[in-house]
PDB file of C-alpha atoms in Angstrom:
ATOM      1  CA  PHE A   9    -124.009  91.011  58.599  1.00 35.00           C
ATOM      2  CA  ILE A  10    -127.806  90.729  58.525  1.00 37.00           C
ATOM      3  CA  LYS A  11    -129.501  91.250  61.880  1.00 42.00           C
ATOM      4  CA  GLY A  12    -126.325  90.157  63.611  1.00 42.00           C
ATOM      5  CA  LEU A  13    -125.849  87.057  61.480  1.00 40.00           C
ATOM      6  CA  LYS A  14    -123.049  86.635  58.975  1.00 41.00           C
ATOM      7  CA  TYR A  15    -124.388  86.192  55.451  1.00 38.00           C
ATOM      8  CA  ILE A  16    -122.764  83.382  53.502  1.00 38.00           C
ATOM      9  CA  PRO A  17    -123.813  83.181  49.840  1.00 40.00           C
ATOM     10  CA  PRO A  18    -125.034  79.775  48.652  1.00 40.00           C
ATOM     11  CA  CYS A  19    -122.171  77.676  47.311  1.00 41.00           C
ATOM     12  CA  GLN A  20    -124.016  76.822  44.127  1.00 40.00           C
ATOM     13  CA  SER A  21    -124.025  80.464  43.009  1.00 39.00           C
ATOM     14  CA  ARG A  22    -120.237  80.341  42.986  1.00 40.00           C
ATOM     15  CA  PHE A  23    -119.709  77.523  40.575  1.00 40.00           C
ATOM     16  CA  LEU A  24    -123.003  76.989  38.767  1.00 43.00           C
ATOM     17  CA  ARG A  25    -124.305  80.550  38.224  1.00 45.00           C
ATOM     18  CA  GLN A  26    -127.795  79.119  38.091  1.00 46.00           C
ATOM     19  CA  SER A  27    -130.313  77.694  40.485  1.00 48.00           C
ATOM     20  CA  ILE A  28    -129.993  74.084  41.584  1.00 45.00           C
ATOM     21  CA  ASP A  29    -133.702  73.815  40.793  1.00 50.00           C
ATOM     22  CA  ASN A  30    -132.791  74.032  37.098  1.00 50.00           C
ATOM     23  CA  ILE A  31    -130.538  70.993  37.244  1.00 46.00           C
ATOM     24  CA  VAL A  32    -131.843  67.467  37.345  1.00 45.00           C
ATOM     25  CA  ASN A  33    -130.942  65.504  40.452  1.00 50.00           C
ATOM     26  CA  GLU A  34    -128.488  63.154  38.778  1.00 49.00           C
ATOM     27  CA  GLN A  35    -126.599  66.033  37.163  1.00 47.00           C
ATOM     28  CA  TYR A  36    -126.383  67.834  40.489  1.00 44.00           C
ATOM     29  CA  LYS A  37    -125.020  64.750  42.223  1.00 48.00           C
ATOM     30  CA  THR A  38    -122.318  64.484  39.567  1.00 45.00           C
ATOM     31  CA  LEU A  39    -121.372  68.125  39.969  1.00 42.00           C
ATOM     32  CA  ARG A  40    -121.215  67.801  43.733  1.00 45.00           C
ATOM     33  CA  SER A  41    -118.792  64.902  43.562  1.00 41.00           C
ATOM     34  CA  ILE A  42    -116.379  66.784  41.288  1.00 41.00           C
ATOM     35  CA  VAL A  43    -116.478  70.441  42.333  1.00 41.00           C
ATOM     36  CA  GLN A  44    -114.597  70.362  45.609  1.00 43.00           C
ATOM     37  CA  GLY A  45    -114.421  73.992  46.682  1.00 46.00           C
ATOM     38  CA  CYS A  46    -116.558  76.952  47.644  1.00 47.00           C
ATOM     39  CA  LEU A  47    -115.077  80.449  47.850  1.00 46.00           C
ATOM     40  CA  GLU A  48    -115.748  82.594  50.911  1.00 48.00           C
ATOM     41  CA  ASP A  49    -116.283  86.342  50.568  1.00 48.00           C
ATOM     42  CA  HIS A  50    -114.578  87.218  53.852  1.00 47.00           C
ATOM     43  CA  ARG A  51    -111.380  85.228  53.245  1.00 50.00           C
ATOM     44  CA  VAL A  52    -108.557  84.935  50.750  1.00 50.00           C
ATOM     45  CA  GLN A  53    -109.993  83.251  47.693  1.00 48.00           C
ATOM     46  CA  LEU A  54    -108.564  79.751  47.944  1.00 53.00           C
ATOM     47  CA  ILE A  55    -110.158  76.490  46.862  1.00 52.00           C
ATOM     48  CA  LYS A  56    -110.252  73.927  49.669  1.00 51.00           C
ATOM     49  CA  PRO A  57    -111.042  70.213  49.397  1.00 50.00           C
ATOM     50  CA  SER A  58    -114.605  69.300  50.264  1.00 52.00           C
ATOM     51  CA  ALA A  59    -115.997  65.932  51.309  1.00 53.00           C
ATOM     52  CA  ILE A  60    -119.214  65.506  49.364  1.00 57.00           C
ATOM     53  CA  HIS A  61    -119.726  61.863  48.402  1.00 60.00           C
ATOM     54  CA  ALA A  62    -116.339  60.870  49.845  1.00 62.00           C
ATOM     55  CA  PRO A  63    -115.970  57.096  50.427  1.00 70.00           C
ATOM     56  CA  ALA A  64    -116.100  57.424  54.213  1.00 80.00           C
ATOM     57  CA  THR A  65    -118.834  60.072  54.436  1.00 85.00           C
ATOM     58  CA  GLU A  66    -121.180  57.946  56.548  1.00 90.00           C
ATOM     59  CA  ILE A  67    -118.361  56.945  58.909  1.00 92.00           C
ATOM     60  CA  SER A  68    -117.446  60.621  59.234  1.00 92.00           C
ATOM     61  CA  LYS A  69    -121.021  61.483  60.207  1.00 93.00           C
ATOM     62  CA  PHE A  70    -121.099  58.599  62.672  1.00 95.00           C
ATOM     63  CA  LEU A  71    -117.860  59.691  64.378  1.00 96.00           C
ATOM     64  CA  ASN A  72    -119.059  63.273  64.553  1.00 94.00           C
ATOM     65  CA  ASP A  73    -122.325  62.239  66.227  1.00 95.00           C
ATOM     66  CA  LEU A  74    -120.331  60.043  68.597  1.00 96.00           C
ATOM     67  CA  LEU A  75    -117.589  62.470  69.658  1.00 96.00           C
ATOM     68  CA  ALA A  76    -118.976  65.995  69.188  1.00 93.00           C
ATOM     69  CA  PRO A  77    -121.116  65.846  72.379  1.00 94.00           C
ATOM     70  CA  ILE A  78    -118.070  64.732  74.385  1.00 95.00           C
ATOM     71  CA  PHE A  79    -115.966  67.576  72.983  1.00 92.00           C
ATOM     72  CA  LEU A  80    -118.692  70.136  73.705  1.00 89.00           C
ATOM     73  CA  ARG A  81    -118.975  68.935  77.286  1.00 91.00           C
ATOM     74  CA  VAL A  82    -115.211  69.062  77.850  1.00 90.00           C
ATOM     75  CA  SER A  83    -114.671  72.443  76.176  1.00 86.00           C
ATOM     76  CA  ARG A  84    -117.864  74.267  77.169  1.00 83.00           C
ATOM     77  CA  GLN A  85    -116.145  76.681  79.561  1.00 80.00           C
ATOM     78  CA  THR A  86    -113.863  78.033  76.828  1.00 79.00           C
ATOM     79  CA  THR A  87    -116.194  77.867  73.830  1.00 81.00           C
ATOM     80  CA  PHE A  88    -118.434  80.705  72.673  1.00 83.00           C
ATOM     81  CA  ILE A  89    -121.583  79.286  71.112  1.00 81.00           C
ATOM     82  CA  ASN A  90    -122.668  82.634  69.665  1.00 83.00           C
ATOM     83  CA  GLY A  91    -122.383  86.403  70.154  1.00 83.00           C
ATOM     84  CA  SER A  92    -124.716  86.395  73.157  1.00 86.00           C
ATOM     85  CA  ASP A  93    -122.428  83.907  74.871  1.00 86.00           C
ATOM     86  CA  LEU A  94    -119.508  86.326  74.471  1.00 85.00           C
ATOM     87  CA  VAL A  95    -121.558  89.271  75.751  1.00 89.00           C
ATOM     88  CA  ARG A  96    -122.492  87.340  78.905  1.00 89.00           C
ATOM     89  CA  ALA A  97    -118.827  86.529  79.539  1.00 86.00           C
ATOM     90  CA  LEU A  98    -117.875  90.199  79.125  1.00 88.00           C
ATOM     91  CA  GLU A  99    -120.671  91.348  81.439  1.00 91.00           C
ATOM     92  CA  LYS A 100    -119.465  88.942  84.112  1.00 89.00           C
ATOM     93  CA  TYR A 101    -115.877  90.120  83.576  1.00 88.00           C
ATOM     94  CA  VAL A 102    -116.938  93.749  84.109  1.00 91.00           C
ATOM     95  CA  ALA A 103    -119.167  92.939  87.106  1.00 92.00           C
ATOM     96  CA  ASN A 104    -116.243  91.209  88.825  1.00 90.00           C
ATOM     97  CA  GLY A 105    -114.136  94.342  88.467  1.00 90.00           C
ATOM     98  CA  TYR A 106    -111.532  92.871  86.115  1.00 89.00           C
ATOM     99  CA  LEU A 107    -111.968  95.409  83.297  1.00 89.00           C
ATOM    100  CA  LYS A 108    -109.257  98.097  83.480  1.00 88.00           C
ATOM    101  CA  PRO A 109    -108.114 100.969  81.232  1.00 89.00           C
ATOM    102  CA  THR A 110    -105.126  98.823  80.280  1.00 89.00           C
ATOM    103  CA  THR A 111    -107.191  95.768  79.327  1.00 88.00           C
ATOM    104  CA  LEU A 112    -106.473  94.568  75.796  1.00 86.00           C
ATOM    105  CA  PHE A 113    -108.940  92.710  73.613  1.00 86.00           C
ATOM    106  CA  ILE A 114    -107.102  90.398  71.225  1.00 83.00           C
ATOM    107  CA  THR A 115    -108.457  88.115  68.550  1.00 84.00           C
ATOM    108  CA  PHE A 116    -106.752  85.888  66.027  1.00 80.00           C
ATOM    109  CA  ASP A 117    -107.866  83.478  63.378  1.00 80.00           C
ATOM    110  CA  VAL A 118    -106.384  80.071  62.605  1.00 78.00           C
ATOM    111  CA  GLU A 119    -106.180  80.010  58.821  1.00 79.00           C
ATOM    112  CA  ASN A 120    -107.033  76.843  56.909  1.00 80.00           C
ATOM    113  CA  LEU A 121    -107.485  74.953  60.175  1.00 80.00           C
ATOM    114  CA  TYR A 122    -109.153  71.833  58.805  1.00 81.00           C
ATOM    115  CA  THR A 123    -106.818  71.410  55.856  1.00 81.00           C
ATOM    116  CA  MET A 124    -103.573  72.135  57.735  1.00 82.00           C
ATOM    117  CA  ILE A 125    -103.761  69.923  60.840  1.00 86.00           C
ATOM    118  CA  PRO A 126    -100.913  67.361  60.825  1.00 88.00           C
ATOM    119  CA  ARG A 127    -102.173  63.810  60.348  1.00 89.00           C
ATOM    120  CA  GLN A 128    -100.006  62.009  62.890  1.00 91.00           C
ATOM    121  CA  GLY A 129    -100.214  64.837  65.398  1.00 92.00           C
ATOM    122  CA  VAL A 130    -103.995  65.021  65.316  1.00 93.00           C
ATOM    123  CA  LEU A 131    -104.332  61.245  65.705  1.00 95.00           C
ATOM    124  CA  GLU A 132    -102.057  61.315  68.761  1.00 96.00           C
ATOM    125  CA  VAL A 133    -104.118  64.141  70.266  1.00 95.00           C
ATOM    126  CA  LEU A 134    -107.358  62.254  69.533  1.00 96.00           C
ATOM    127  CA  LEU A 135    -106.025  59.152  71.284  1.00 97.00           C
ATOM    128  CA  GLN A 136    -105.079  61.188  74.374  1.00 96.00           C
ATOM    129  CA  PHE A 137    -108.474  62.919  74.356  1.00 95.00           C
ATOM    130  CA  LEU A 138    -110.296  59.590  74.268  1.00 97.00           C
ATOM    131  CA  GLU A 139    -108.145  58.078  77.012  1.00 96.00           C
ATOM    132  CA  ARG A 140    -108.831  61.069  79.275  1.00 94.00           C
ATOM    133  CA  ASN A 141    -112.547  61.409  78.674  1.00 95.00           C
ATOM    134  CA  LEU A 142    -114.015  57.952  78.035  1.00 94.00           C
ATOM    135  CA  ARG A 143    -115.167  55.824  80.928  1.00 89.00           C
ATOM    136  CA  ASN A 144    -113.579  52.375  80.716  1.00 91.00           C
ATOM    137  CA  ASN A 145    -112.032  53.447  77.388  1.00 92.00           C
ATOM    138  CA  LYS A 146    -115.325  52.768  75.600  1.00 92.00           C
ATOM    139  CA  ILE A 147    -118.387  54.465  74.172  1.00 93.00           C
ATOM    140  CA  GLY A 148    -121.069  51.840  74.418  1.00 90.00           C
ATOM    141  CA  THR A 149    -119.516  48.766  72.843  1.00 92.00           C
ATOM    142  CA  LEU A 150    -116.950  50.732  70.825  1.00 94.00           C
ATOM    143  CA  ARG A 151    -113.398  50.596  72.099  1.00 96.00           C
ATOM    144  CA  ILE A 152    -110.833  53.339  71.577  1.00 96.00           C
ATOM    145  CA  ASP A 153    -109.048  51.142  69.025  1.00 96.00           C
ATOM    146  CA  ASP A 154    -112.259  50.914  66.985  1.00 96.00           C
ATOM    147  CA  ILE A 155    -112.701  54.693  67.015  1.00 96.00           C
ATOM    148  CA  MET A 156    -109.073  55.280  66.023  1.00 97.00           C
ATOM    149  CA  ARG A 157    -109.360  52.886  63.074  1.00 96.00           C
ATOM    150  CA  MET A 158    -112.428  54.729  61.809  1.00 96.00           C
ATOM    151  CA  ALA A 159    -110.695  58.094  62.266  1.00 95.00           C
ATOM    152  CA  ARG A 160    -107.740  56.924  60.168  1.00 94.00           C
ATOM    153  CA  LEU A 161    -110.136  55.659  57.517  1.00 92.00           C
ATOM    154  CA  VAL A 162    -111.806  59.072  57.224  1.00 91.00           C
ATOM    155  CA  LEU A 163    -108.433  60.800  56.887  1.00 91.00           C
ATOM    156  CA  ASP A 164    -107.061  58.311  54.376  1.00 88.00           C
ATOM    157  CA  THR A 165    -110.001  58.119  51.967  1.00 85.00           C
ATOM    158  CA  ASN A 166    -110.647  61.705  50.940  1.00 80.00           C
ATOM    159  CA  ILE A 167    -110.327  61.172  47.195  1.00 79.00           C
ATOM    160  CA  PHE A 168    -111.782  63.578  44.649  1.00 75.00           C
ATOM    161  CA  ALA A 169    -111.742  64.440  40.950  1.00 77.00           C
ATOM    162  CA  TYR A 170    -110.611  67.776  39.543  1.00 80.00           C
ATOM    163  CA  GLU A 171    -110.105  68.585  35.856  1.00 85.00           C
ATOM    164  CA  ASN A 172    -110.323  64.910  34.890  1.00 86.00           C
ATOM    165  CA  LYS A 173    -107.672  63.839  37.379  1.00 88.00           C
ATOM    166  CA  TYR A 174    -108.038  61.994  40.685  1.00 84.00           C
ATOM    167  CA  TYR A 175    -106.429  63.283  43.877  1.00 82.00           C
ATOM    168  CA  ARG A 176    -106.075  62.037  47.436  1.00 82.00           C
ATOM    169  CA  GLN A 177    -105.634  64.579  50.214  1.00 82.00           C
ATOM    170  CA  ILE A 178    -102.535  63.769  52.278  1.00 83.00           C
ATOM    171  CA  ARG A 179    -102.535  66.713  54.692  1.00 84.00           C
ATOM    172  CA  GLY A 180    -105.292  67.720  57.063  1.00 83.00           C
ATOM    173  CA  GLY A 181    -108.910  66.876  56.413  1.00 83.00           C
ATOM    174  CA  ALA A 182    -111.617  67.966  54.017  1.00 79.00           C
ATOM    175  CA  MET A 183    -113.844  70.976  54.490  1.00 76.00           C
ATOM    176  CA  GLY A 184    -117.391  69.691  54.798  1.00 76.00           C
ATOM    177  CA  SER A 185    -116.447  66.425  56.460  1.00 83.00           C
ATOM    178  CA  ALA A 186    -118.544  66.225  59.612  1.00 87.00           C
ATOM    179  CA  PHE A 187    -115.889  64.466  61.684  1.00 92.00           C
ATOM    180  CA  ILE A 188    -113.007  66.699  60.538  1.00 90.00           C
ATOM    181  CA  GLN A 189    -114.601  69.687  62.259  1.00 88.00           C
ATOM    182  CA  THR A 190    -114.783  67.824  65.566  1.00 92.00           C
ATOM    183  CA  LEU A 191    -111.284  66.414  65.064  1.00 93.00           C
ATOM    184  CA  ALA A 192    -109.866  69.899  64.427  1.00 90.00           C
ATOM    185  CA  ASN A 193    -111.662  71.182  67.531  1.00 88.00           C
ATOM    186  CA  ILE A 194    -110.099  68.433  69.640  1.00 92.00           C
ATOM    187  CA  TYR A 195    -106.676  69.302  68.210  1.00 91.00           C
ATOM    188  CA  MET A 196    -107.160  72.998  69.019  1.00 86.00           C
ATOM    189  CA  LEU A 197    -108.324  72.140  72.531  1.00 85.00           C
ATOM    190  CA  ASP A 198    -104.994  70.433  73.153  1.00 85.00           C
ATOM    191  CA  TRP A 199    -102.991  73.190  71.458  1.00 80.00           C
ATOM    192  CA  LYS A 200    -104.502  75.978  73.556  1.00 78.00           C
ATOM    193  CA  GLN A 201    -104.041  74.394  77.006  1.00 77.00           C
ATOM    194  CA  GLN A 202    -101.103  76.592  78.059  1.00 76.00           C
ATOM    195  CA  LEU A 203    -102.761  79.738  76.742  1.00 76.00           C
ATOM    196  CA  MET A 204    -105.977  78.915  78.617  1.00 75.00           C
ATOM    197  CA  HIS A 205    -104.057  78.243  81.819  1.00 77.00           C
ATOM    198  CA  ASP A 206    -102.214  81.577  81.633  1.00 79.00           C
ATOM    199  CA  GLN A 207    -105.375  83.574  80.922  1.00 78.00           C
ATOM    200  CA  GLN A 208    -107.419  81.927  83.647  1.00 73.00           C
ATOM    201  CA  ALA A 209    -104.624  82.358  86.198  1.00 74.00           C
ATOM    202  CA  ASP A 210    -104.808  86.117  85.562  1.00 80.00           C
ATOM    203  CA  GLN A 211    -108.636  86.147  85.715  1.00 82.00           C
ATOM    204  CA  GLU A 212    -108.811  87.028  82.034  1.00 84.00           C
ATOM    205  CA  ILE A 213    -111.307  85.850  79.440  1.00 83.00           C
ATOM    206  CA  TYR A 214    -110.369  83.198  76.931  1.00 81.00           C
ATOM    207  CA  GLY A 215    -112.791  81.817  74.390  1.00 81.00           C
ATOM    208  CA  ARG A 216    -112.964  80.296  70.950  1.00 78.00           C
ATOM    209  CA  PHE A 217    -115.611  80.297  68.254  1.00 77.00           C
ATOM    210  CA  VAL A 218    -114.844  77.842  65.423  1.00 65.00           C
ATOM    211  CA  GLN A 219    -111.318  78.868  64.296  1.00 64.00           C
ATOM    212  CA  ASN A 220    -111.500  82.334  65.843  1.00 72.00           C
ATOM    213  CA  VAL A 221    -109.861  82.838  69.263  1.00 73.00           C
TER     214      VAL A 221
END
């Protein structure tokens, strides 16, 4: 941690061992479309699919811009934006007299969230989310059916090259895909409903930051 912020080393230092400035633009673009993983110091060293230059990249960005604000509005009460947000929730918890000697603080991490979400399950959850939270089942001129078709397209077209072979991801979504993050958040929002209900009924704190609960 540096001044309270988690330090994440630049991805290029992991697979290039040299500065991007030393690589011409066209070479860098080629590397980005083939190298599909970036190791993380604080996690088990696994390579995860990325989404750089994927066929549906622009659609993914469009869906993220479209749906992320709706998700943030719906989930704001149970989402920690940063450390200060958590501190404010704890201060309120203490001020209300809920903190006791027997109070337990529990945290858990959903491993490989983006790459493990079930395809059919997440699409069903997305459909329910849209039906509950869209007025007249539309966003502007876009109908729910239009949004669902684009979501399926993003999930079905994550194709990448690795060691001179082509692969298509058939489970979950790609790390780095803008829409997959929002889609995973919507899936987690549905998954945690019972847990949220139980915690709130007991006047306890429940909150989530990315994949950490």
